[in-house]
Short mmCIF file of C-alpha atoms in Angstrom, two decimals:
data_model
loop_
_atom_site.label_atom_id
_atom_site.label_comp_id
_atom_site.label_asym_id
_atom_site.label_seq_id
_atom_site.Cartn_x
_atom_site.Cartn_y
_atom_site.Cartn_z
CA MET A 164 -24.52 26.88 55.38
CA THR A 165 -24.72 24.06 57.90
CA VAL A 166 -27.75 22.58 56.20
CA SER A 167 -26.06 22.54 52.83
CA PHE A 168 -22.92 21.05 54.36
CA LYS A 169 -25.01 18.31 55.97
CA THR A 170 -26.78 17.47 52.74
CA HIS A 171 -23.43 17.35 50.98
CA LEU A 172 -22.09 15.00 53.61
CA ALA A 173 -25.20 12.83 53.38
CA GLY A 174 -24.82 12.76 49.61
CA LEU A 175 -21.20 11.77 49.96
CA LEU A 176 -22.06 8.96 52.35
CA VAL A 177 -24.75 7.68 49.97
CA VAL A 178 -22.23 7.67 47.13
CA LEU A 179 -19.66 5.88 49.25
CA PHE A 180 -21.90 3.17 50.63
CA SER A 181 -24.58 2.57 48.02
CA PRO A 182 -24.04 -0.53 45.83
CA ALA A 183 -23.33 1.65 42.80
CA ALA A 184 -20.22 3.00 44.46
CA VAL A 185 -18.64 -0.47 44.47
CA ALA A 186 -17.60 -0.23 40.88
CA MET A 187 -17.19 -3.30 38.71
CA ASN A 188 -13.75 -3.33 37.10
CA VAL A 189 -13.83 -3.56 33.32
CA PHE A 190 -10.69 -3.93 31.25
CA ALA A 191 -11.07 -2.93 27.59
CA CYS A 192 -8.37 -3.57 24.98
CA GLU A 193 -9.81 -1.14 22.46
CA PRO A 194 -10.76 2.46 23.25
CA GLU A 195 -14.14 2.15 21.48
CA TRP A 196 -15.25 -0.60 23.87
CA ALA A 197 -13.96 1.32 26.86
CA VAL A 198 -16.18 4.22 25.83
CA LEU A 199 -19.15 1.92 25.24
CA ALA A 200 -18.74 0.22 28.62
CA ARG A 201 -18.63 3.62 30.32
CA SER A 202 -21.79 4.76 28.53
CA LEU A 203 -23.68 1.62 29.55
CA GLY A 204 -22.32 1.14 33.07
CA GLY A 205 -22.10 4.74 34.18
CA SER A 206 -21.08 4.99 37.82
CA ALA A 207 -21.29 1.21 38.33
CA VAL A 208 -18.20 0.44 36.27
CA GLN A 209 -14.58 1.45 36.48
CA VAL A 210 -13.02 1.06 33.03
CA VAL A 211 -9.29 0.75 32.37
CA THR A 212 -7.47 0.52 29.02
CA LEU A 213 -3.87 0.04 28.03
CA GLY A 214 -3.91 3.02 25.72
CA ASP A 215 -2.10 0.86 23.18
CA GLN A 216 -3.98 0.88 19.91
CA THR A 217 -1.32 -0.68 17.73
CA PRO A 218 -2.14 -4.06 16.21
CA ALA A 219 1.04 -5.60 17.66
CA PHE A 220 -0.27 -5.08 21.19
CA ARG A 221 2.73 -5.21 23.46
CA PRO A 222 1.34 -4.86 26.96
CA ARG A 223 3.53 -3.51 29.75
CA PRO A 224 3.65 -4.93 33.29
CA GLY A 225 0.92 -2.46 34.30
CA GLY A 226 -1.37 -4.32 31.92
CA PHE A 227 -0.96 -7.60 33.82
CA ALA A 228 -1.94 -5.95 37.10
CA ALA A 229 -4.96 -4.32 35.47
CA VAL A 230 -6.23 -7.62 34.04
CA ARG A 231 -5.65 -9.46 37.30
CA ALA A 232 -7.91 -7.00 39.16
CA THR A 233 -10.67 -7.03 36.55
CA ASP A 234 -14.15 -8.54 36.60
CA LEU A 235 -14.75 -8.29 32.86
CA VAL A 236 -12.33 -8.20 29.91
CA VAL A 237 -13.76 -6.63 26.74
CA CYS A 238 -11.53 -7.25 23.71
CA SER A 239 -12.39 -7.59 20.04
CA ARG A 240 -8.86 -8.34 18.87
CA ASP A 241 -7.48 -11.76 18.11
CA ALA A 242 -7.47 -14.03 21.20
CA ARG A 243 -6.30 -17.20 19.45
CA PRO A 244 -3.34 -19.20 20.78
CA GLY A 245 -0.12 -17.28 20.24
CA SER A 246 -1.79 -13.89 20.19
CA GLY A 247 -0.58 -11.09 22.43
CA LEU A 248 -4.00 -10.87 24.07
CA LEU A 249 -4.15 -14.52 25.10
CA ARG A 250 -0.63 -14.28 26.52
CA LEU A 251 -1.68 -11.23 28.50
CA LEU A 252 -4.76 -13.01 29.87
CA GLN A 253 -2.83 -16.15 30.81
CA ARG A 254 0.05 -14.28 32.39
CA SER A 255 -2.35 -12.17 34.43
CA ASP A 256 -3.59 -15.30 36.18
CA ASN A 257 -7.26 -14.29 36.23
CA ARG A 258 -9.09 -17.52 35.43
CA GLY A 259 -12.51 -15.91 35.29
CA ALA A 260 -11.39 -13.65 32.44
CA LEU A 261 -10.09 -16.28 30.00
CA PRO A 262 -11.89 -16.74 26.66
CA GLY A 263 -14.99 -18.89 27.16
CA GLU A 264 -15.51 -17.67 30.73
CA PRO A 265 -18.24 -15.16 31.66
CA GLY A 266 -15.54 -12.61 32.52
CA PHE A 267 -14.36 -12.47 28.88
CA PHE A 268 -16.47 -10.63 26.35
CA ASN A 269 -15.57 -10.54 22.66
CA PRO A 270 -17.70 -7.92 20.87
CA ARG A 271 -17.19 -9.79 17.61
CA ASP A 272 -19.33 -12.65 18.92
CA SER A 273 -22.34 -10.31 18.81
CA ILE A 274 -22.00 -9.77 15.06
CA PRO A 275 -23.86 -12.17 12.78
CA ALA A 276 -21.38 -13.92 10.50
CA GLY A 277 -23.25 -14.90 7.36
CA GLY A 278 -23.53 -14.23 3.66
CA ALA A 279 -20.79 -13.82 1.12
CA ALA A 280 -19.01 -11.05 3.00
CA GLY A 281 -19.33 -13.03 6.23
CA ALA A 282 -16.04 -14.87 6.08
CA SER A 283 -13.87 -11.80 5.55
CA ALA A 284 -16.04 -9.71 7.87
CA THR A 285 -15.47 -12.03 10.83
CA ARG A 286 -11.73 -11.75 10.32
CA ASP A 287 -11.97 -7.96 10.15
CA PRO A 288 -11.40 -6.56 13.64
CA ALA A 289 -12.80 -3.11 12.82
CA ILE A 290 -16.42 -4.03 13.51
CA HIS A 291 -16.92 -0.81 15.47
CA LEU A 292 -16.88 1.18 12.22
CA ASP A 293 -20.44 0.07 11.49
CA PRO A 294 -22.83 1.75 13.97
CA ARG A 295 -25.34 -1.11 13.59
CA ASN A 296 -22.65 -3.33 15.09
CA ILE A 297 -22.19 -0.93 18.00
CA MET A 298 -25.90 -1.36 18.67
CA ARG A 299 -25.60 -5.17 18.64
CA VAL A 300 -22.54 -5.13 20.88
CA ALA A 301 -24.21 -2.69 23.28
CA ARG A 302 -27.17 -5.04 23.61
CA SER A 303 -25.11 -8.14 24.47
CA LEU A 304 -22.62 -6.21 26.62
CA THR A 305 -25.53 -4.93 28.73
CA GLY A 306 -26.70 -8.54 29.12
CA ARG A 307 -23.24 -9.58 30.28
CA LEU A 308 -22.95 -6.72 32.79
CA VAL A 309 -26.34 -7.70 34.26
CA VAL A 310 -25.25 -11.34 34.59
CA LEU A 311 -21.97 -10.46 36.31
CA ASP A 312 -23.33 -7.75 38.55
CA PRO A 313 -27.07 -8.38 39.16
CA ASP A 314 -27.14 -5.91 42.06
CA ASN A 315 -26.69 -3.05 39.64
CA ALA A 316 -28.93 -4.45 36.90
CA GLU A 317 -31.17 -1.38 37.02
CA ILE A 318 -28.25 0.96 36.37
CA TYR A 319 -27.13 -1.05 33.31
CA LYS A 320 -30.64 -1.29 31.87
CA ARG A 321 -31.23 2.43 32.33
CA GLY A 322 -27.82 3.19 30.80
CA ALA A 323 -28.56 0.96 27.84
CA LEU A 324 -31.97 2.50 27.19
CA ALA A 325 -30.54 6.00 27.21
CA PHE A 326 -27.70 4.90 24.94
CA PHE A 327 -30.01 3.18 22.43
CA HIS A 328 -32.17 6.28 22.31
CA ARG A 329 -29.24 8.60 21.52
CA TRP A 330 -27.69 6.09 19.14
CA ARG A 331 -30.83 5.57 17.01
CA ALA A 332 -31.30 9.30 16.68
CA ALA A 333 -27.67 9.79 15.67
CA MET A 334 -27.77 6.86 13.21
CA SER A 335 -30.64 8.28 11.22
CA LYS A 336 -28.74 11.59 10.98
CA TRP A 337 -25.57 9.83 9.79
CA GLU A 338 -27.40 7.81 7.20
CA ALA A 339 -29.03 10.93 5.80
CA GLN A 340 -25.70 12.76 5.73
CA ALA A 341 -23.89 9.87 4.10
CA ARG A 342 -26.44 9.17 1.38
CA PRO A 343 -24.44 11.02 -1.32
CA LEU A 344 -21.44 8.78 -0.51
CA ARG A 345 -23.27 5.63 -1.63
CA ASP A 346 -21.43 3.82 -4.45
CA THR A 347 -18.34 6.05 -4.20
CA ALA A 348 -15.22 4.16 -5.26
CA VAL A 349 -12.62 4.02 -2.49
CA VAL A 350 -9.10 2.66 -2.22
CA LEU A 351 -8.52 1.40 1.30
CA ASP A 352 -4.98 1.47 2.63
CA ARG A 353 -5.47 -1.59 4.80
CA PRO A 354 -7.09 -4.96 4.34
CA ASP A 355 -9.48 -4.85 7.28
CA TRP A 356 -11.92 -2.00 6.85
CA GLN A 357 -14.86 -3.87 5.34
CA HIS A 358 -17.45 -2.84 7.93
CA LEU A 359 -17.31 0.88 7.22
CA SER A 360 -17.70 0.44 3.46
CA ASN A 361 -20.46 -2.14 3.95
CA TRP A 362 -22.48 0.27 6.05
CA LEU A 363 -21.98 3.32 3.85
CA GLY A 364 -22.35 1.34 0.62
CA LEU A 365 -18.90 2.41 -0.60
CA ARG A 366 -17.34 0.51 -3.50
CA PRO A 367 -13.82 -0.63 -2.50
CA LEU A 368 -11.38 -0.98 -5.41
CA GLY A 369 -9.32 -3.39 -3.39
CA PRO A 370 -6.97 -2.62 -0.52
CA LEU A 371 -3.48 -1.26 -1.16
CA GLN A 372 -2.10 -3.87 1.22
CA HIS A 373 -3.43 -7.37 1.52
CA ARG A 374 -1.65 -7.95 4.81
CA ALA A 375 -1.25 -5.30 7.46
CA ALA A 376 2.54 -5.39 7.76
CA VAL A 377 3.54 -6.23 4.17
CA PRO A 378 4.07 -3.32 1.76
CA PRO A 379 2.22 -3.57 -1.57
CA SER A 380 3.90 -4.98 -4.67
CA LEU A 381 4.42 -3.04 -7.89
CA HIS A 382 1.98 -5.48 -9.47
CA ARG A 383 -0.82 -4.48 -7.11
CA LEU A 384 0.03 -0.78 -7.41
CA SER A 385 0.00 -0.96 -11.18
CA ARG A 386 -3.40 -2.70 -11.19
CA LEU A 387 -4.89 -0.18 -8.77
CA LEU A 388 -3.47 2.67 -10.83
CA GLU A 389 -5.18 1.31 -13.94
CA GLN A 390 -8.50 0.95 -12.10
CA ALA A 391 -8.19 4.41 -10.60
CA THR A 392 -7.61 6.17 -13.92
CA ASP A 393 -11.14 5.12 -14.96
CA GLN A 394 -12.58 6.50 -11.70
CA PRO A 395 -11.39 10.07 -11.21
CA ASP A 396 -13.87 10.56 -8.36
CA ALA A 397 -12.46 7.69 -6.31
CA ILE A 398 -11.24 8.53 -2.82
CA VAL A 399 -8.04 7.17 -1.29
CA ILE A 400 -8.59 6.40 2.38
CA GLN A 401 -5.67 6.98 4.70
CA THR A 402 -6.13 5.49 8.14
CA ALA A 403 -4.24 6.23 11.31
CA HIS A 404 -1.61 3.64 12.26
CA ALA A 405 -1.03 2.52 8.67
CA PRO A 406 1.97 3.54 6.56
CA GLN A 407 0.96 6.48 4.39
CA GLN A 408 3.52 6.25 1.62
CA ALA A 409 1.53 3.89 -0.60
CA SER A 410 -1.74 5.81 -0.31
CA ALA A 411 -0.01 9.15 -0.88
CA TRP A 412 1.80 7.68 -3.90
CA LEU A 413 -1.41 6.37 -5.48
CA ALA A 414 -3.35 9.59 -4.84
CA ASN A 415 -0.53 11.58 -6.38
CA ARG A 416 -0.10 9.36 -9.44
CA ALA A 417 -3.81 9.03 -10.23
CA SER A 418 -4.72 12.57 -9.05
CA LEU A 419 -7.21 11.21 -6.53
CA ARG A 420 -8.47 12.91 -3.40
CA ILE A 421 -7.51 11.64 0.06
CA ALA A 422 -9.66 11.22 3.15
CA HIS A 423 -7.66 10.85 6.35
CA LEU A 424 -9.79 8.81 8.73
CA PRO A 425 -9.42 8.05 12.44
CA ASP A 426 -9.56 4.33 13.22
CA SER A 427 -11.06 4.72 16.64
CA VAL A 428 -12.54 7.13 19.14
CA ASN A 429 -10.73 10.04 20.69
CA PRO A 430 -11.49 9.54 24.42
CA ALA A 431 -11.02 13.27 24.98
CA ASP A 432 -14.16 14.05 22.95
CA ASP A 433 -17.46 14.81 24.63
CA GLU A 434 -19.32 11.79 23.22
CA PRO A 435 -16.46 9.85 21.66
CA LEU A 436 -18.43 7.18 19.77
CA ILE A 437 -20.90 9.63 18.27
CA THR A 438 -18.14 12.08 17.36
CA LEU A 439 -16.24 9.26 15.63
CA PHE A 440 -19.00 8.67 13.09
CA TYR A 441 -19.59 12.36 12.47
CA THR A 442 -15.85 12.71 11.81
CA LEU A 443 -15.75 9.69 9.48
CA ILE A 444 -18.65 10.94 7.36
CA GLU A 445 -17.45 14.53 7.39
CA ARG A 446 -13.95 13.57 6.19
CA LEU A 447 -15.28 11.17 3.54
CA SER A 448 -17.62 13.87 2.24
CA ASN A 449 -14.81 16.44 2.02
CA PRO A 450 -11.73 14.61 0.77
CA GLN A 451 -8.56 16.65 0.35
CA THR A 452 -6.85 17.23 -2.97
CA GLN A 453 -3.09 16.87 -2.77
CA MET B 268 2.26 -3.84 -17.76
CA ASN B 269 3.04 -0.39 -16.49
CA PHE B 270 6.79 -0.19 -17.12
CA GLU B 271 6.77 3.55 -16.55
CA LEU B 272 6.31 2.73 -12.85
CA LEU B 273 9.83 1.30 -12.81
CA LEU B 274 11.57 4.51 -13.89
CA LEU B 275 11.96 6.37 -10.59
CA PRO B 276 12.57 3.26 -8.45
CA SER B 277 15.27 2.11 -10.89
CA LEU B 278 17.01 5.48 -10.85
CA ALA B 279 16.84 5.54 -7.06
CA GLY B 280 18.15 1.98 -6.90
CA LEU B 281 21.06 2.86 -9.16
CA LEU B 282 22.01 5.81 -6.95
CA VAL B 283 21.80 3.63 -3.84
CA LEU B 284 24.04 1.03 -5.44
CA LEU B 285 26.56 3.63 -6.65
CA MET B 286 26.95 5.11 -3.18
CA ILE B 287 26.71 1.93 -1.12
CA VAL B 288 28.47 -0.84 -3.09
CA PRO B 289 31.98 0.73 -3.20
CA LEU B 290 31.78 1.37 0.56
CA GLY B 291 30.52 -2.16 1.09
CA ARG B 292 33.77 -3.64 -0.14
CA ILE B 293 35.72 -1.77 2.53
CA VAL B 294 33.16 -2.54 5.24
CA VAL B 295 33.23 -6.27 4.48
CA ASP B 296 37.02 -6.39 4.24
CA GLN B 297 37.35 -4.66 7.61
CA GLY B 298 34.70 -6.90 9.19
CA ILE B 299 32.59 -3.98 10.41
CA VAL B 300 29.22 -4.61 8.72
CA PHE B 301 27.22 -3.48 11.78
CA VAL B 302 28.38 0.12 11.41
CA ASP B 303 25.74 0.48 8.71
CA LEU B 304 22.92 -0.49 11.06
CA ALA B 305 24.45 1.68 13.79
CA ILE B 306 24.51 4.77 11.57
CA ALA B 307 20.95 4.15 10.36
CA ALA B 308 19.70 3.78 13.93
CA VAL B 309 21.42 6.98 15.12
CA ALA B 310 20.11 8.88 12.09
CA GLY B 311 16.63 7.70 13.04
CA ILE B 312 17.13 9.10 16.55
CA GLY B 313 18.14 12.43 15.01
CA ALA B 314 14.89 12.62 13.07
CA LEU B 315 12.82 11.49 16.06
CA ALA B 316 14.51 13.99 18.36
CA ALA B 317 13.72 16.80 15.92
CA GLN B 318 10.09 15.64 15.83
CA PHE B 319 10.13 15.55 19.61
CA ALA B 320 11.33 19.15 19.66
CA GLY B 321 8.26 20.08 17.64
CA TYR B 322 9.60 20.24 14.10
CA SER B 323 7.65 18.54 11.34
CA ASP B 324 9.14 20.04 8.18
CA ILE B 325 10.66 17.20 6.19
CA TRP B 326 13.85 19.16 5.41
CA VAL B 327 14.47 19.92 9.09
CA LEU B 328 13.99 16.22 9.90
CA ARG B 329 16.38 15.25 7.12
CA ALA B 330 18.98 17.75 8.32
CA ALA B 331 18.66 16.39 11.87
CA ALA B 332 19.04 12.82 10.60
CA THR B 333 22.13 13.79 8.59
CA ALA B 334 23.70 15.58 11.54
CA ALA B 335 23.07 12.59 13.81
CA ALA B 336 24.48 10.21 11.17
CA LEU B 337 27.66 12.30 10.88
CA LEU B 338 28.04 12.29 14.68
CA ALA B 339 27.67 8.50 14.63
CA GLY B 340 30.31 8.38 11.89
CA LEU B 341 32.72 10.40 14.07
CA LEU B 342 32.07 8.15 17.07
CA LEU B 343 32.58 4.97 15.03
CA ALA B 344 35.77 6.37 13.45
CA TRP B 345 37.13 7.07 16.92
CA CYS B 346 36.19 3.56 18.14
CA HIS B 347 37.76 2.06 15.04
CA GLY B 348 41.14 3.63 15.82
CA ARG B 349 40.97 3.42 19.61
CA PHE B 350 39.69 -0.18 20.00
CA PRO B 351 40.93 -2.11 16.94
CA ALA B 352 40.03 -5.49 18.45
CA SER B 353 36.43 -4.50 19.22
CA ARG B 354 35.49 -2.86 15.92
CA GLN B 355 32.69 -5.25 15.02
CA ALA B 356 31.30 -5.22 18.56
CA ALA B 357 31.40 -1.41 18.70
CA GLY B 358 29.11 -1.19 15.67
CA GLY B 359 26.71 -3.69 17.21
CA ALA B 360 26.73 -1.88 20.55
CA VAL B 361 25.94 1.50 18.97
CA PHE B 362 23.16 -0.14 16.95
CA ALA B 363 21.58 -1.76 20.01
CA LEU B 364 21.79 1.37 22.17
CA ALA B 365 20.53 3.67 19.43
CA SER B 366 17.60 1.36 18.61
CA ALA B 367 16.64 1.23 22.28
CA ALA B 368 16.82 5.02 22.55
CA GLY B 369 14.67 5.30 19.44
CA LEU B 370 12.08 2.96 20.91
CA LEU B 371 11.94 4.97 24.14
CA LEU B 372 11.61 8.24 22.19
CA LEU B 373 8.88 6.78 19.98
CA ASP B 374 6.97 5.68 23.07
CA GLN B 375 6.93 9.23 24.39
CA GLN B 376 5.38 10.50 21.20
CA PRO B 377 2.34 8.42 20.33
CA GLN B 378 1.07 10.91 17.76
CA ALA B 379 4.17 10.42 15.61
CA ASP B 380 3.04 8.61 12.49
CA VAL B 381 6.32 6.76 12.13
CA HIS B 382 5.57 3.20 11.21
CA PRO B 383 8.53 1.08 12.33
CA PHE B 384 8.12 -1.27 9.39
CA ALA B 385 8.19 1.56 6.88
CA LEU B 386 11.69 2.44 8.05
CA LEU B 387 12.92 -1.12 8.25
CA ILE B 388 11.56 -2.64 5.06
CA GLY B 389 11.10 0.52 3.10
CA ASP B 390 11.36 0.10 -0.61
CA LEU B 391 12.18 2.24 -3.58
CA LEU B 392 8.61 2.43 -4.82
CA TRP B 393 7.71 5.78 -3.27
CA THR B 394 10.65 7.69 -4.74
CA THR B 395 9.79 11.17 -5.96
CA PRO B 396 12.01 13.25 -8.26
CA GLN B 397 12.61 15.65 -5.35
CA MET B 398 14.19 12.79 -3.39
CA LEU B 399 16.64 11.96 -6.16
CA TRP B 400 18.54 15.25 -6.17
CA PRO B 401 19.96 15.07 -2.63
CA ALA B 402 20.79 11.39 -3.23
CA ALA B 403 22.62 12.27 -6.45
CA VAL B 404 24.69 14.92 -4.61
CA VAL B 405 25.60 12.42 -1.88
CA THR B 406 26.54 9.83 -4.51
CA LEU B 407 28.86 12.34 -6.17
CA CYS B 408 30.44 13.20 -2.81
CA VAL B 409 30.98 9.54 -1.94
CA LEU B 410 32.48 8.64 -5.31
CA THR B 411 34.75 11.72 -5.38
CA GLY B 412 35.82 11.14 -1.79
CA LEU B 413 36.55 7.48 -2.41
CA ILE B 414 38.56 8.16 -5.55
CA ALA B 415 40.46 10.95 -3.79
CA GLY B 416 41.04 8.62 -0.84
CA GLN B 417 42.20 5.92 -3.29
CA LEU B 418 39.38 3.54 -2.34
CA ARG B 419 41.20 2.41 0.75
CA LEU B 420 40.75 2.63 4.47
CA ALA B 421 44.31 3.05 5.63
CA ALA B 422 44.34 1.80 9.21
CA ASP B 423 47.25 4.04 10.11
CA SER B 424 45.88 7.26 8.69
CA VAL B 425 43.47 9.22 10.89
CA ALA B 426 42.45 11.42 7.96
CA ALA B 427 41.56 8.46 5.71
CA ARG B 428 39.60 6.82 8.53
CA LEU B 429 37.68 10.00 9.23
CA LEU B 430 36.94 10.50 5.52
CA PHE B 431 35.69 6.94 5.17
CA PHE B 432 33.35 7.00 8.15
CA LEU B 433 31.91 10.42 7.29
CA LEU B 434 31.25 9.29 3.70
CA LEU B 435 29.69 6.08 5.00
CA ALA B 436 27.47 8.10 7.35
CA LEU B 437 26.34 10.40 4.53
CA ALA B 438 25.69 7.50 2.17
CA VAL B 439 23.87 5.24 4.63
CA ASN B 440 21.68 8.08 5.88
CA SER B 441 20.75 9.14 2.37
CA ALA B 442 20.21 5.58 1.10
CA VAL B 443 18.10 4.46 4.06
CA GLN B 444 15.71 7.36 3.49
CA ILE B 445 15.05 6.09 -0.02
CA ALA B 446 15.41 2.35 0.28
CA GLY B 447 15.00 1.33 3.92
CA VAL B 448 17.46 -0.39 6.25
CA LEU B 449 16.99 -3.89 4.87
CA LEU B 450 17.77 -2.99 1.24
CA VAL B 451 20.75 -0.84 2.20
CA PHE B 452 22.23 -3.53 4.41
CA ALA B 453 21.79 -6.13 1.67
CA SER B 454 23.37 -3.81 -0.93
CA LEU B 455 26.31 -3.14 1.35
CA VAL B 456 27.09 -6.75 2.19
CA LEU B 457 25.93 -9.12 -0.58
CA PRO B 458 27.72 -7.69 -3.67
CA ALA B 459 30.88 -7.16 -1.62
CA LEU B 460 30.84 -10.78 -0.45
CA ALA B 461 30.41 -12.00 -4.04
CA VAL B 462 33.57 -10.23 -5.22
CA ARG B 463 35.77 -10.71 -2.18
CA GLY B 464 39.44 -10.81 -3.09
CA ALA B 465 39.01 -9.34 -6.57
CA GLY B 466 41.14 -6.37 -7.61
CA ALA B 467 39.91 -2.83 -7.03
CA ALA B 468 38.53 -1.86 -10.46
CA ALA B 469 37.31 -5.33 -11.47
CA GLY B 470 35.84 -5.93 -8.04
CA ILE B 471 33.78 -2.73 -7.99
CA THR B 472 32.52 -3.26 -11.54
CA LEU B 473 31.52 -6.83 -10.78
CA ALA B 474 29.91 -5.87 -7.45
CA LEU B 475 27.88 -3.13 -9.16
CA LEU B 476 26.72 -5.63 -11.79
CA VAL B 477 25.60 -8.02 -9.03
CA GLY B 478 23.72 -5.16 -7.40
CA ILE B 479 22.08 -4.05 -10.64
CA ALA B 480 21.04 -7.63 -11.44
CA GLY B 481 19.46 -7.96 -7.98
CA PHE B 482 17.60 -4.65 -8.11
CA ALA B 483 16.39 -5.16 -11.68
CA GLY B 484 15.27 -8.71 -10.97
CA GLY B 485 13.45 -7.71 -7.80
CA LEU B 486 11.68 -4.68 -9.26
CA LEU B 487 10.63 -6.50 -12.43
CA GLY B 488 9.54 -9.49 -10.37
CA SER B 489 7.38 -7.30 -8.14
CA LEU B 490 5.70 -5.88 -11.24
CA TYR B 491 4.78 -9.33 -12.58
CA ILE B 492 4.20 -11.31 -9.38
CA ASP B 493 2.18 -9.92 -6.47
CA LEU B 494 5.09 -9.89 -3.99
CA PRO B 495 6.61 -6.99 -2.02
CA ALA B 496 9.52 -5.36 -3.85
CA ALA B 497 11.97 -5.14 -0.93
CA GLY B 498 11.87 -8.86 -0.20
CA LEU B 499 12.20 -9.81 -3.87
CA ILE B 500 15.11 -7.42 -4.43
CA VAL B 501 17.07 -8.88 -1.51
CA ALA B 502 16.29 -12.42 -2.68
CA CYS B 503 17.52 -11.55 -6.19
CA LEU B 504 20.60 -9.84 -4.75
CA GLY B 505 21.36 -13.02 -2.84
CA ALA B 506 20.89 -15.17 -5.94
CA ALA B 507 23.08 -12.87 -8.05
CA ALA B 508 25.78 -12.81 -5.37
CA LEU B 509 25.74 -16.61 -5.07
CA LEU B 510 25.93 -17.00 -8.84
CA CYS B 511 28.81 -14.51 -9.13
CA GLY B 512 30.72 -16.02 -6.20
CA GLY B 513 30.19 -19.54 -7.57
CA LEU B 514 31.38 -18.62 -11.05
CA ARG B 515 34.44 -16.88 -9.65
CA ALA B 516 35.27 -19.95 -7.57
CA LEU B 517 34.97 -22.14 -10.68
CA ILE B 518 37.16 -19.88 -12.82
CA ALA B 519 39.81 -19.03 -10.25
CA PRO B 520 39.40 -21.17 -7.11
CA SER B 521 42.70 -20.13 -5.56
CA ARG B 522 41.95 -16.42 -5.71
CA ASP B 523 38.63 -16.88 -3.97
CA ALA B 524 40.21 -18.93 -1.24
CA ALA B 525 42.67 -16.11 -0.64
CA GLY B 526 39.78 -13.68 -0.10
#
């Protein structure tokens, strides 16, 4: 009994005073990057999020305090002047975490912007819906963690290696599972979901909405309806956090099937990022008839 | 072009106009246009509260919204009689408080798939035949009630006041579910402004024509140009109201000045 108590105490002291116990504070705007930072940093990082996934991004006072205390901000959303994110960063008065500083990491900078789809793809915030992008972001995020916290470099490198290993294995499974989906016509309910259809080789018939907050016109609906009547196997994609009336209307009118897709990870899952892609492919493969 | 797409939205628009425009004349004359927003906001709280309590059936949510709207109608009717000088402000106050309560409720329920924009700038495009029947019943109630109440809000009669506010609550709640707050507010105010001072029968006919011109122009426009229907309908309503008001001023300037 005493021996085991002593070893426990020794273990506790090691945890308390080893460098790994001094966690680096990471603030992530989006839940997918919070999960990624946790997988890479393990015990060396302490990750906080706002839990606000809406595009409008209205941070509460708690958000200012969290950003002020952070060593690294990881945000893929818009950080241009006037955006909610930039206001949050400026108001938090953490100079090291402003865009351009080492303490600010935009996952979108890790994605090559080229080719015909490049222009729209760089504007599309949903880069995490292509697992190849997750791989790219993981690589450069590891590099940034090592730069900011060289004492724990070993932990980050080990975390990254383990992550890459699991991710490659999962990716080959997903690609095999999703092969029948290639060239399936889909109607997206929002303008910014290019990355998922690029990866899976889906054929988008054009989004229902061309701007996130503006409802579609009758003109657009009528055109999509005409296109959809030639493609009875097309799938209408309903995403979380988007109004569902238009997609439900189109699916009903054209007798199309609906796939209801999550737009990010569920942090309560065991391996949230891996579960996300299994869920996406599973729901796309089994769309619901209305 | 797919004209068949216009059928259900046009029918829905006609019902909204029939129930809202006659009430709009009274609302504008009394200077209480905010009561519409107030009722819509309280109805929204009713639906949210029902969701909060765990209900998700659309008919339960609608019943909760209707009940909340009728309560708001009672409250506003009481304010109208009790504080005659603060009528306009009372509507605005109820609107602000109810919207705030709705925001707080929504925050407590992140899984609720209520998109705030969908409620605010809803349009008629998603109308289903099942939605038209309750709206038609409400329209009948409103028109019967208004004709029975002689299209007037008698300030001295408690019964007339109560009847008016309950009908307004029923109509606004039903119309907002089909057309969204923006369209209902525009239908309530713009046609009524265009025919201010006109006699009862002529005024209502003219106001309905303004409304029909706006809805038809907006829906047709949205079919030909790639623009959202709600915005175009309100723009066309505004143009039709301006045109009607201008013509009336040209034909009978004195009458318009009296209104």
